[in-house]
Short mmCIF file of C-alpha atoms in Angstrom, two decimals:
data_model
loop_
_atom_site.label_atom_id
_atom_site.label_comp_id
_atom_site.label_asym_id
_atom_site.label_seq_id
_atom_site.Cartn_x
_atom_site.Cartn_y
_atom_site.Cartn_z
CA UNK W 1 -37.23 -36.47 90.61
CA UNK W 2 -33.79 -35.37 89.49
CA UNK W 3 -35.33 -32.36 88.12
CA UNK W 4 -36.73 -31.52 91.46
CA UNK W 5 -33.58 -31.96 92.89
CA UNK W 6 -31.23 -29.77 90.57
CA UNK W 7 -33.97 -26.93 90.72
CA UNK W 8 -34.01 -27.07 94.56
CA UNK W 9 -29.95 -26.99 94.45
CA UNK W 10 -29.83 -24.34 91.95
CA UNK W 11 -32.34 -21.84 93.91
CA UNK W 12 -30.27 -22.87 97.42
CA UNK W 13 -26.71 -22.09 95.61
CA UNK W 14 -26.55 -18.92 94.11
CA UNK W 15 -24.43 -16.79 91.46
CA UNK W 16 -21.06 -16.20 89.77
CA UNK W 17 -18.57 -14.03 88.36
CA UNK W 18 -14.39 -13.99 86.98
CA UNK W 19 -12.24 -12.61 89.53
CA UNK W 20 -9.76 -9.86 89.77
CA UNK W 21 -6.36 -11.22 88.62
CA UNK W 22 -4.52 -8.73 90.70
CA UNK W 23 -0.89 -9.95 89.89
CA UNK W 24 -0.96 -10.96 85.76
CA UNK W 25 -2.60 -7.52 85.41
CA UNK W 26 0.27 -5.39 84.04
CA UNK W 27 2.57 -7.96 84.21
CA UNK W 28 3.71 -7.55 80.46
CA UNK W 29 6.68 -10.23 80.16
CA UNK W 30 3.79 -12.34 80.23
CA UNK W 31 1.59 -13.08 76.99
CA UNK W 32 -1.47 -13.56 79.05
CA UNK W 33 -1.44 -10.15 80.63
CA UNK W 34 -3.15 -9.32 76.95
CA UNK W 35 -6.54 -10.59 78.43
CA UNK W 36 -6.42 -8.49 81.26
CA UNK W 37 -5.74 -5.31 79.16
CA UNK W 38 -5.66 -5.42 75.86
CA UNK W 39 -3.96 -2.41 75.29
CA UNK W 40 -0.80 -3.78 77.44
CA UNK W 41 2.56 -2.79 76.42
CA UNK W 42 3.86 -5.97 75.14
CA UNK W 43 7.01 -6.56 73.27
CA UNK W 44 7.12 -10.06 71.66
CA UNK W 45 7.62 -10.75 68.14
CA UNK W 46 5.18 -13.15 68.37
CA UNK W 47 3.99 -16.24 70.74
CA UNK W 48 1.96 -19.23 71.14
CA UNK W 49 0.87 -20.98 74.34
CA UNK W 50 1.20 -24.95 74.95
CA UNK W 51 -2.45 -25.98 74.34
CA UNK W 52 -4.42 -26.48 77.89
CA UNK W 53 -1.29 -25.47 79.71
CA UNK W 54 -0.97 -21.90 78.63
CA UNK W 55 -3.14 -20.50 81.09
CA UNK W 56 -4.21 -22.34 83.94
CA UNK W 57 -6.01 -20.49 86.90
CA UNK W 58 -8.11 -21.19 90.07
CA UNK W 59 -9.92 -18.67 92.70
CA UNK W 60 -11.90 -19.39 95.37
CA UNK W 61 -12.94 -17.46 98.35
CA UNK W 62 -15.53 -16.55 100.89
CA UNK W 63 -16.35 -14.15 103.16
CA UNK W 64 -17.94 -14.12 106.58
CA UNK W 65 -16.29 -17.88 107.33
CA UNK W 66 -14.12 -20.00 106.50
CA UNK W 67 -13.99 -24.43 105.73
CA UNK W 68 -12.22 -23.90 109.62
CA UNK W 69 -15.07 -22.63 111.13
CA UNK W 70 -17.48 -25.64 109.98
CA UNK W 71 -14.74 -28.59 109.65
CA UNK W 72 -12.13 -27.91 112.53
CA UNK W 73 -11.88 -30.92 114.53
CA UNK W 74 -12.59 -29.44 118.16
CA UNK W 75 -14.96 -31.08 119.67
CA UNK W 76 -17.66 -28.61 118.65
CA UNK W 77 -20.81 -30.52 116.89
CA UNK W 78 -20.91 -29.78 113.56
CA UNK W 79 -24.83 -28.44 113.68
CA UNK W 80 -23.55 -25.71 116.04
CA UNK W 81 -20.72 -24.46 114.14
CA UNK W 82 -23.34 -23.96 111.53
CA UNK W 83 -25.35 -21.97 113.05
CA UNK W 84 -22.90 -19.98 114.53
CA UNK W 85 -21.60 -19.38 110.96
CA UNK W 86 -24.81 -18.18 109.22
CA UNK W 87 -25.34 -15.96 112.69
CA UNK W 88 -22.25 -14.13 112.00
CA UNK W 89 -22.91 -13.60 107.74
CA UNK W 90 -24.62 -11.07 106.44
CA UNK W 91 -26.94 -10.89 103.37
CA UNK W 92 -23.92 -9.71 101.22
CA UNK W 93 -21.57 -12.72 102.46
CA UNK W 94 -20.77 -15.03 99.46
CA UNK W 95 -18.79 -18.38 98.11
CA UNK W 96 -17.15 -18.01 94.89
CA UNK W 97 -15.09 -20.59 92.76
CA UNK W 98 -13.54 -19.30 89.25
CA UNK W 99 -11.40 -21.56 86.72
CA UNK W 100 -10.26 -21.06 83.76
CA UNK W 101 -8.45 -22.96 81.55
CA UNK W 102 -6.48 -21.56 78.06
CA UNK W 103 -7.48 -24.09 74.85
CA UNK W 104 -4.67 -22.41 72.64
CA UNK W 105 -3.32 -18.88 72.26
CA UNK W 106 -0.52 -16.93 70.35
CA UNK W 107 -0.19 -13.68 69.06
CA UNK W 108 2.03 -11.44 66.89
CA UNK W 109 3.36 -8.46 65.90
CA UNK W 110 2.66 -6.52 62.43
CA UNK W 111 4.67 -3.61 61.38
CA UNK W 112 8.47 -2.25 62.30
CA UNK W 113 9.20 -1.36 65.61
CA UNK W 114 8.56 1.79 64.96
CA UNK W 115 5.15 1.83 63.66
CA UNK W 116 3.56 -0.85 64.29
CA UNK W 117 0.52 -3.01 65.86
CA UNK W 118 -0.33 -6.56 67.50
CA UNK W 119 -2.56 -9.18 66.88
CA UNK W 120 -3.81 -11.76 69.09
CA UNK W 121 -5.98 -14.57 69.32
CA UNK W 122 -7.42 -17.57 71.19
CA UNK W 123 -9.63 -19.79 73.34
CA UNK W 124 -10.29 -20.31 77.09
CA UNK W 125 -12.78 -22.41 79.21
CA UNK W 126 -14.46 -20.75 82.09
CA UNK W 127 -16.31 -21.74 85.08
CA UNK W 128 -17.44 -18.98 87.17
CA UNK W 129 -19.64 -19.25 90.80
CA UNK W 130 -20.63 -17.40 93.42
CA UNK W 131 -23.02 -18.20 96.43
CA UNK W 132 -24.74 -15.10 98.44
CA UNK W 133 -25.70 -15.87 101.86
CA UNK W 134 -29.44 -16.93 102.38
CA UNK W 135 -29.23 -15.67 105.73
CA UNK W 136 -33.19 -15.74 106.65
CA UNK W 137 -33.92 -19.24 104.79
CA UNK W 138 -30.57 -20.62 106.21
CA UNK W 139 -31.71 -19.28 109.93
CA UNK W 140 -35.95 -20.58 108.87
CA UNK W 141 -33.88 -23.91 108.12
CA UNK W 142 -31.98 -24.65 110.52
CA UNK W 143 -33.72 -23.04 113.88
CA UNK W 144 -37.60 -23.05 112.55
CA UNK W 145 -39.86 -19.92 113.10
CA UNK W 146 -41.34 -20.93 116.51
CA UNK W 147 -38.71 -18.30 118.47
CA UNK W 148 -39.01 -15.44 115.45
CA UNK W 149 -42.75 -15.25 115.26
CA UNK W 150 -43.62 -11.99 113.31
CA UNK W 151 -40.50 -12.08 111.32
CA UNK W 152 -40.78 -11.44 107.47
CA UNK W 153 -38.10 -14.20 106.01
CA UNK W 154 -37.12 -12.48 103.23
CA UNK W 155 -37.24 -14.77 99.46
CA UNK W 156 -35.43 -11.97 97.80
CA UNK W 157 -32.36 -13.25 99.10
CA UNK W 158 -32.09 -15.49 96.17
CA UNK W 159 -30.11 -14.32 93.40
CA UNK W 160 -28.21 -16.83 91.35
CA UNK W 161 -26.25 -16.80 88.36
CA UNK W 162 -24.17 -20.22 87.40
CA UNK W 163 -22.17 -20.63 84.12
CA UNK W 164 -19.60 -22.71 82.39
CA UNK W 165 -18.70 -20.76 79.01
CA UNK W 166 -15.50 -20.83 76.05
CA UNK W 167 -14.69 -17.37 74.75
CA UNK W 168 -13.28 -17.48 71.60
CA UNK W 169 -11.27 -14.32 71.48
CA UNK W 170 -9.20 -11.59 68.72
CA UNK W 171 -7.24 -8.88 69.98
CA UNK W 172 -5.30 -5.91 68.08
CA UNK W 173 -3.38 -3.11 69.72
CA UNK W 174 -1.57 -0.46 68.22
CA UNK W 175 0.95 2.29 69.11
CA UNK W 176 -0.82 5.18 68.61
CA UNK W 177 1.37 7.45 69.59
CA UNK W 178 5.28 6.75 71.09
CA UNK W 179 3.72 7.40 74.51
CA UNK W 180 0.09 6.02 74.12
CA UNK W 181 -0.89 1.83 73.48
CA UNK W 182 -4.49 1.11 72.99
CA UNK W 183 -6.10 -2.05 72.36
CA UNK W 184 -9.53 -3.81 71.50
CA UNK W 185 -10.50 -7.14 72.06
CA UNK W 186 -13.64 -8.97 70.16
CA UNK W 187 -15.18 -11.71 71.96
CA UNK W 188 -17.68 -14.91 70.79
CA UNK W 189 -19.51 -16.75 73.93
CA UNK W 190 -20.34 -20.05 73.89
CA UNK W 191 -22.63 -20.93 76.84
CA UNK W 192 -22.20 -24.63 77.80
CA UNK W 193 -24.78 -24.53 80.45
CA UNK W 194 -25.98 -21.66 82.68
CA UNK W 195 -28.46 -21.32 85.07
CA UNK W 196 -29.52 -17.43 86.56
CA UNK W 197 -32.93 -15.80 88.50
CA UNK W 198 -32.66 -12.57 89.49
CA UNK W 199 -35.53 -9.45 90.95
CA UNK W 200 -36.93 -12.69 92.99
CA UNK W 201 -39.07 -11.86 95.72
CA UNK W 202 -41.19 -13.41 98.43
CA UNK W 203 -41.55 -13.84 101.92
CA UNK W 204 -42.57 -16.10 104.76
CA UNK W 205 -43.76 -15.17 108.12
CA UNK W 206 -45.53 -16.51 110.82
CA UNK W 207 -47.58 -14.80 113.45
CA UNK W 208 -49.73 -16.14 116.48
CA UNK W 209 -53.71 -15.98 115.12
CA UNK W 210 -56.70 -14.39 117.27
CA UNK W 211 -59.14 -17.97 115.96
CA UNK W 212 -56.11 -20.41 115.23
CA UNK W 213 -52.76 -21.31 116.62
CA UNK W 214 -50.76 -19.81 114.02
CA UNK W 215 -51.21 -17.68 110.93
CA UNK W 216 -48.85 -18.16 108.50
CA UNK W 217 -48.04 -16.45 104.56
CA UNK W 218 -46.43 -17.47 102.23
CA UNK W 219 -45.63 -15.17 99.22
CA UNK W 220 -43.40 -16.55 96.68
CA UNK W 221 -41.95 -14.61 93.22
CA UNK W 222 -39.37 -17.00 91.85
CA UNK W 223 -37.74 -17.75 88.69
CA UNK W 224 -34.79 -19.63 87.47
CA UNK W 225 -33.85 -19.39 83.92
CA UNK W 226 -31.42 -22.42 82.81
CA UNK W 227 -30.13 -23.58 79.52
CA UNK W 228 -27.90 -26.31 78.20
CA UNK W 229 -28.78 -28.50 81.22
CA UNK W 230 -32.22 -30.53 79.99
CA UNK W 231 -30.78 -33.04 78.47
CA UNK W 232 -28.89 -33.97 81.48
CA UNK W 233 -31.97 -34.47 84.41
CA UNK W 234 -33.99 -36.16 81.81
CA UNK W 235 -34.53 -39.64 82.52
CA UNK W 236 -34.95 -41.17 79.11
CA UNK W 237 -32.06 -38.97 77.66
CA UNK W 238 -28.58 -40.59 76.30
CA UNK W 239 -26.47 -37.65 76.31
CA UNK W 240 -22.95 -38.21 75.90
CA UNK W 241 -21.64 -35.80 78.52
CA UNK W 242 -18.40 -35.60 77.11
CA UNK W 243 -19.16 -35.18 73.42
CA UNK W 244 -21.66 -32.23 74.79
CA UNK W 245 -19.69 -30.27 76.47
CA UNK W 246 -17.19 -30.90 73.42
CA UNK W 247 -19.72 -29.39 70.67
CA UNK W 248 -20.93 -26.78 73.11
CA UNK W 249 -17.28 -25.25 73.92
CA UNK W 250 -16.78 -24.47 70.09
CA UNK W 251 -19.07 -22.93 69.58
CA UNK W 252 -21.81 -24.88 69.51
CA UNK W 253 -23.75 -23.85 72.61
CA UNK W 254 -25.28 -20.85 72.95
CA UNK W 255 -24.15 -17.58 71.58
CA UNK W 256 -22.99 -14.22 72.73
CA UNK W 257 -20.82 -11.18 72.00
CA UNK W 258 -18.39 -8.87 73.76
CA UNK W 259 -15.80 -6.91 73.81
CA UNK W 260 -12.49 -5.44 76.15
CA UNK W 261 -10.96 -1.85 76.00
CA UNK W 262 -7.84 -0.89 77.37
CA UNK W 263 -4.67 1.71 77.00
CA UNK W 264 -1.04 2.09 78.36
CA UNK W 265 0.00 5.60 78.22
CA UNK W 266 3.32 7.26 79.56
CA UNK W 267 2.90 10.95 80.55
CA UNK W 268 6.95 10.70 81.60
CA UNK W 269 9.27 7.80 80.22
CA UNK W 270 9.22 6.19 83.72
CA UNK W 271 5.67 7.05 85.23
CA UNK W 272 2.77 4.63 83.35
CA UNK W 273 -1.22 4.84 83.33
CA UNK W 274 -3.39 1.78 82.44
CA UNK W 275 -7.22 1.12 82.33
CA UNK W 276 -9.10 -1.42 80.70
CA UNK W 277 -12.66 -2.71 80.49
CA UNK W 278 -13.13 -6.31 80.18
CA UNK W 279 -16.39 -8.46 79.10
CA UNK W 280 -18.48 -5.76 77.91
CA UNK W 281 -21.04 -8.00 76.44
CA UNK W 282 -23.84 -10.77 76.37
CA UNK W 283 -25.39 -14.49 75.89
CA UNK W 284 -28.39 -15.10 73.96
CA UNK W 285 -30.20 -18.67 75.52
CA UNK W 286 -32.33 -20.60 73.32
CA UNK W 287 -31.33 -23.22 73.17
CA UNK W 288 -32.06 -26.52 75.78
CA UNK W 289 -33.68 -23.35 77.44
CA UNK W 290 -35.86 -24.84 80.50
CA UNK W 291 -37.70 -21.45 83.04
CA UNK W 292 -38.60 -23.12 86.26
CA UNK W 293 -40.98 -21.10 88.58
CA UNK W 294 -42.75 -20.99 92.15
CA UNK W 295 -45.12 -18.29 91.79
CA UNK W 296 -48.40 -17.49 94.39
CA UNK W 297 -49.60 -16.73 97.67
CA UNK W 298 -50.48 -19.43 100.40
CA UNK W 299 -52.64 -18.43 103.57
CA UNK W 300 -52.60 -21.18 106.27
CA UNK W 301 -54.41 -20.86 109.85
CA UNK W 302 -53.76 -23.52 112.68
CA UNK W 303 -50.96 -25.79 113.69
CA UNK W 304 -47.49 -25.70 112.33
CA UNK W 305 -48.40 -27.02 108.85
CA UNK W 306 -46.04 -29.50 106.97
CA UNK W 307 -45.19 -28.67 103.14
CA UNK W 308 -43.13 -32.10 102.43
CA UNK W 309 -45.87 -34.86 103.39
CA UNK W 310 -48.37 -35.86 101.05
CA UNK W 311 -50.15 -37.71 103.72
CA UNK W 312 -50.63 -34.39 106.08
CA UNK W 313 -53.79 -33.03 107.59
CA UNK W 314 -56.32 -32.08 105.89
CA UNK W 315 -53.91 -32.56 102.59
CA UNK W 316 -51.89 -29.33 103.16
CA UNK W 317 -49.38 -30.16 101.06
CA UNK W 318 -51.32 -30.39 98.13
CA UNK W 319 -53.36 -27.02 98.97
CA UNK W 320 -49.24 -25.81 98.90
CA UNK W 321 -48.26 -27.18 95.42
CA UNK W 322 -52.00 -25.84 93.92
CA UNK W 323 -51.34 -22.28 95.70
CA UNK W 324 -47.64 -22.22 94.53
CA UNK W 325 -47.24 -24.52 91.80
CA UNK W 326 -43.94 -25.93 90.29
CA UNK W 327 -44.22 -24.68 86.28
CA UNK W 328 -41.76 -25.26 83.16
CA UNK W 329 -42.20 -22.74 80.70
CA UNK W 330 -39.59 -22.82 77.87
CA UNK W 331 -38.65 -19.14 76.90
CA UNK W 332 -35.67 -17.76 75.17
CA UNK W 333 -33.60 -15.12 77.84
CA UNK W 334 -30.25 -12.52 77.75
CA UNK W 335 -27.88 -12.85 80.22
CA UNK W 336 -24.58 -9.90 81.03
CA UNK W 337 -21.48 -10.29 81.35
CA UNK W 338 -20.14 -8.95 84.51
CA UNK W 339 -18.48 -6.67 83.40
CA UNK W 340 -14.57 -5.71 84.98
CA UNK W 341 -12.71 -2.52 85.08
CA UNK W 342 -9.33 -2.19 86.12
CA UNK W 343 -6.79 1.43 86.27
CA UNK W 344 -3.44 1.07 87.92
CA UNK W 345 -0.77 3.80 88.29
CA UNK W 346 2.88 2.65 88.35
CA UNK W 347 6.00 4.68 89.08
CA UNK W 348 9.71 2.81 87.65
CA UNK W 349 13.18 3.66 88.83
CA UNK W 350 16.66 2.51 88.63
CA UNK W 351 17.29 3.05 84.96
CA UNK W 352 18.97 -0.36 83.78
CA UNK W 353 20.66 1.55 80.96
CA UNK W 354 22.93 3.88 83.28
CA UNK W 355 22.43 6.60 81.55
CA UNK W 356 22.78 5.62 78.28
CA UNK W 357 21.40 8.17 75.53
CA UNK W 358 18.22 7.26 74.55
CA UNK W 359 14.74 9.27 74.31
CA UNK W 360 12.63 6.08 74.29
CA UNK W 361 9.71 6.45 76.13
CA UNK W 362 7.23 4.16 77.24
CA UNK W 363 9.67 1.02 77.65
CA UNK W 364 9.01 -0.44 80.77
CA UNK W 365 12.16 -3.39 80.65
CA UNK W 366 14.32 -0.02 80.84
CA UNK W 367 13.55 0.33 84.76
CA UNK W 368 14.78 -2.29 87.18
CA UNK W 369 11.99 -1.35 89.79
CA UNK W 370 8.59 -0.21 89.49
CA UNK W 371 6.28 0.58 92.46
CA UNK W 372 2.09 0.93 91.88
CA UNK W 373 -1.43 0.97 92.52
CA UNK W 374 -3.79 -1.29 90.56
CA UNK W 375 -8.01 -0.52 91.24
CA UNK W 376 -10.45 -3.63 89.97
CA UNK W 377 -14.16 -3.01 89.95
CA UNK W 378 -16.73 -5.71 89.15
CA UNK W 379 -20.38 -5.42 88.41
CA UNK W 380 -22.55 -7.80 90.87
CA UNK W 381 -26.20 -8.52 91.69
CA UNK W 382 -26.22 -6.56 94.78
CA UNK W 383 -23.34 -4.32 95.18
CA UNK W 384 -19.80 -4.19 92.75
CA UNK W 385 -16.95 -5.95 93.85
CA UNK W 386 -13.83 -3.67 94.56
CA UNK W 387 -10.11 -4.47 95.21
CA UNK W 388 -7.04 -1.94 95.85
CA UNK W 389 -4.07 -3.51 94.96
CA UNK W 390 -0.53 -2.22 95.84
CA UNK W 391 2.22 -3.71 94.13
CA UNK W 392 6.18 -4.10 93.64
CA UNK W 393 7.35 -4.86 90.40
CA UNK W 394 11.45 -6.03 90.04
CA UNK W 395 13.33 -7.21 87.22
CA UNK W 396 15.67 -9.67 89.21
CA UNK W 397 17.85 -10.59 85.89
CA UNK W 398 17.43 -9.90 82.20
CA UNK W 399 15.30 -13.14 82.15
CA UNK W 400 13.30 -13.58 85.49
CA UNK W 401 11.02 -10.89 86.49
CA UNK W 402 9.00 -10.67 89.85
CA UNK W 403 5.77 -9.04 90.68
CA UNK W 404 4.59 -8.86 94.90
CA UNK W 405 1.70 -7.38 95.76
CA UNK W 406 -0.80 -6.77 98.52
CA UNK W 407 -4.40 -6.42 98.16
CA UNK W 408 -7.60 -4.86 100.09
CA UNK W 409 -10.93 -6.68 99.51
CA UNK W 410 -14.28 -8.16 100.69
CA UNK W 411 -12.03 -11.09 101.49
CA UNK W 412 -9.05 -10.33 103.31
CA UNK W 413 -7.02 -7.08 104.36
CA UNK W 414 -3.55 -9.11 104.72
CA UNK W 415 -3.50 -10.83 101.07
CA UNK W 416 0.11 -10.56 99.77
CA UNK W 417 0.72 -12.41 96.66
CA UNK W 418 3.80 -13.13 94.63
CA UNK W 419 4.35 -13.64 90.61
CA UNK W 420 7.15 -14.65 88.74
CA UNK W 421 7.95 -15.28 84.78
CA UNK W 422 11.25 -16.45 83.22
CA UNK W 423 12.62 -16.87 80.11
CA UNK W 424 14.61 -20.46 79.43
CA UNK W 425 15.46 -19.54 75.41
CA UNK W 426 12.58 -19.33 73.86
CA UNK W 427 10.41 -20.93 76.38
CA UNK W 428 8.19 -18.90 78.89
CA UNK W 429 7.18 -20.01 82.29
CA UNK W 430 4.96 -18.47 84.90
CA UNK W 431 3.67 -18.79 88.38
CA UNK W 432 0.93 -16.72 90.47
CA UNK W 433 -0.03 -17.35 94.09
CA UNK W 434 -2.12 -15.21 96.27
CA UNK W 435 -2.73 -15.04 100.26
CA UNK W 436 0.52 -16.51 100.84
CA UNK W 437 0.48 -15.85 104.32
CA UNK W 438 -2.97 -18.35 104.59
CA UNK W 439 -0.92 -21.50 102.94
CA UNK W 440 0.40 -22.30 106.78
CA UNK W 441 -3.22 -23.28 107.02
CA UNK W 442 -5.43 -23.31 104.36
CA UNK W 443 -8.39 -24.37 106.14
CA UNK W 444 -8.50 -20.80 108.07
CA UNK W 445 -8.08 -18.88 104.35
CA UNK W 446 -10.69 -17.26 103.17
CA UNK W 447 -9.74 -16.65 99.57
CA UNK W 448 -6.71 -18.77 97.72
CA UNK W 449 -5.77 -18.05 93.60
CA UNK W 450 -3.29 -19.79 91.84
CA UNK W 451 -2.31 -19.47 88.13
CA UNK W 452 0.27 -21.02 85.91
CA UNK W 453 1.11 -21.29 82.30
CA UNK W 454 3.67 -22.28 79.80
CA UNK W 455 4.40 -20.50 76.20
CA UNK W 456 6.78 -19.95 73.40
CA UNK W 457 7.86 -16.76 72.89
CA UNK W 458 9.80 -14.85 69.81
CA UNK W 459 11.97 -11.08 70.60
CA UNK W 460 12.58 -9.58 67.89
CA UNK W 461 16.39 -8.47 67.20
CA UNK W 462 15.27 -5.44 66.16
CA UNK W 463 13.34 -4.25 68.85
CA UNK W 464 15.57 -1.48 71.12
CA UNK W 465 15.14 -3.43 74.55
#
């Protein structure tokens, strides 16, 4: 029965991807900023992060509603602030939650400062979800089919995608040129569970018959692949959920590659280009590899037929399950990355050495201000995720620097967030928060990201900045 339960959870949930981290991308006084471009112009000696507490992050978001427009406490019943949600989503409308959570990092630098390269390394949790909007099942749920007679409910609506991963992770970047930083980043998966169905199709309609009261069809095409979960909705299992997940996250689950890209280059000592290209890569499933699917065609002629009772009329429940049966197949599958791609285009002024004489070029601590444009792209089921981001970049002292920006996206057109990293000694702190302007009620938000972290980092006395 638990089986039945998770399947039926997993098909009504949906799908999920990393977000665009909007503010640490760039932001090079902070080690981190390495995973969202590799090739980031980063000046540390070397570093290492405090283990768990390096890199903390959480996203979520939603579009087309908001927890407000189910859970305000107005006096509206709840069952008709649900409908009136689904009526005003569309097809594309989606939940997402991302975490991730840094196991240990550090990097550092090889060479002089004149030629030389960096090398980093570590491990991060992730959980990544997203939920599309049924919209036809949600409206065949919740209102029937007696007032949309004729309609074709469309299955294909269900796309889904669920994973909890570590990426073990080893970075290099190199000066190519004084003006020009580029960077590569290796990746191994290690899937701890996922669950994904994708090219479903199907439909269900309903249309008054010339012998009958009703004729109705039922098509269905679905599949859900899922690994790393068995164990768990077994009933004579003793998994240790704890020691599991513990194996699985090094590297014991299942296995995948991947790789990031990225540059920094400096056409004029204070104008900078970046671009990278993140999770480039894949996840082999076999094993605890379970394929649930609800394949066939049902045909049904007279009164609005019931699909859940076993005691029904003329048994039409068990004509359903014989015309579209439940089966477990156990097949090995490939799952993508989604993969990211970010560019930004930043202008500095204010030259912090008052015209002292120095040719350097691509320094970006020798500019109090900075002002630019950041573009993320993800890949998605059903169309990529996009976000402009325009930002304002200040170094306030010589050991707290701010980044504010404001961002454009399926979520929300007023999202202004704010960063800030400081220096105490050797000791590194951070803070990211986005939507500010939704924390006077969070309810009403419809996307929130926060991300912290706390490292040791190393200058070198050497290095002209």
């Amino acid at each position: 029965m638990r089986k039945e339960y998770l399947i039926l959870l997993l098909f009504m949930s949906i799908s999920c991807f990393s977000q665009n981290k909007q503010i640490l991308y760039n932001f090079s006084t902070v080690p981190q900023s390495l995973l969202t471009n590799p090739g980031t112009d980063f000046k540390y000696k070397y570093y290492f992060g405090v283990s768990l507490l390096s890199g903390v992050s959480l996203n979520v978001g939603s579009t087309g509603f908001s927890a407000y427009d189910l859970f305000a406490n107005n006096g509206v019943d709840f069952n008709i602030k649900l409908r009136e949600a689904v009526a005003s989503t569309t097809r594309k409308d989606k939940v997402t939650l991302n975490e991730q959570i840094e196991l240990f990092n550090g990097g550092f630098k090889v060479g002089d400062w004149q030629n030389h390269g960096y090398v980093s390394f570590g491990m991060y949790q992730e959980f990544d979800f997203i939920s599309y909007v049924p919209k036809d099942l949600a409206i065949l749920a919740l209102e029937g089919n007696s007032n949309y007679l004729g309609k074709r409910f469309d299955l294909g609506d269900l796309k889904l995608k669920a994973e909890m991963l570590s990426v073990l992770h080893f970075g290099y970047h190199k000066d190519i040129k004084e003006n020009l930083i580029v960077g590569a980043r290796a990746k191994i998966y290690s899937s701890i569970f996922n669950a994904t169905s994708s090219n479903n199709s199907g439909y269900i309609y309903t249309i008054p018959s010339t012998t009958t009261a009703y004729e109705q069809v039922i098509y269905s095409n679905l599949q859900l692949n899922t690994s790393g979960v068995s164990g768990y909705f077994d009933e004579n299992s003793d998994v240790d959920a704890a020691r599991d997940i513990k194996k699985k996250t090094f590297l014991g689950g299942n296995l995948g590659l991947g790789f990031d890209l990225g540059f920094t280059y400096y056409p004029k000592k204070n104008i900078q280009i970046t671009a990278s290209i993140l999770d480039v890569g894949f996840i082999r499933h076999s094993k605890e590899v379970e394929t649930f699917t609800f394949k066939g065609l049902y045909k049904y002629e007279g009164i609005n037929p019931s699909f859940n009772d076993s005691d029904a009329p003329s048994n039409i429940y068990q004509e359903f399950n014989d015309a579209i049966p439940l089966d477990t197949i156990y097949s090995k599958y490939t799952t993508w990355r989604p993969a990211k791609l970010n560019a930004s285009y930043q202008y500095a002024f204010d030259d912090s050495r008052a015209g002292a004489d120095c040719n350097c070029i691509g320094d970006d601590a020798d500019y109090k201000n900075a002002v630019g444009a950041q573009l993320f792209v993800m890949t998605a089921p059903r169309a990529p995720i996009m976000a402009l981001t325009g930002y304002y970049r200040r170094n306030v002292l010589s050991n707290l620097q701010m980044k504010a920006t404001y961002t454009i996206d399926s979520y929300s057109y007023t999202n202004i967030g704010l960063g800030l990293s400081t220096n105490l000694g050797k000791f590194n702190m951070y803070v990211m928060a986005d939507n500010l302007l939704e924390y006077r009620d969070i309810s009403k938000a419809n996307s929130l990201s926060f991300q912290f972290g706390l490292n040791f980092v190393f200058k070198d006395d050497n290095e002209p900045y």
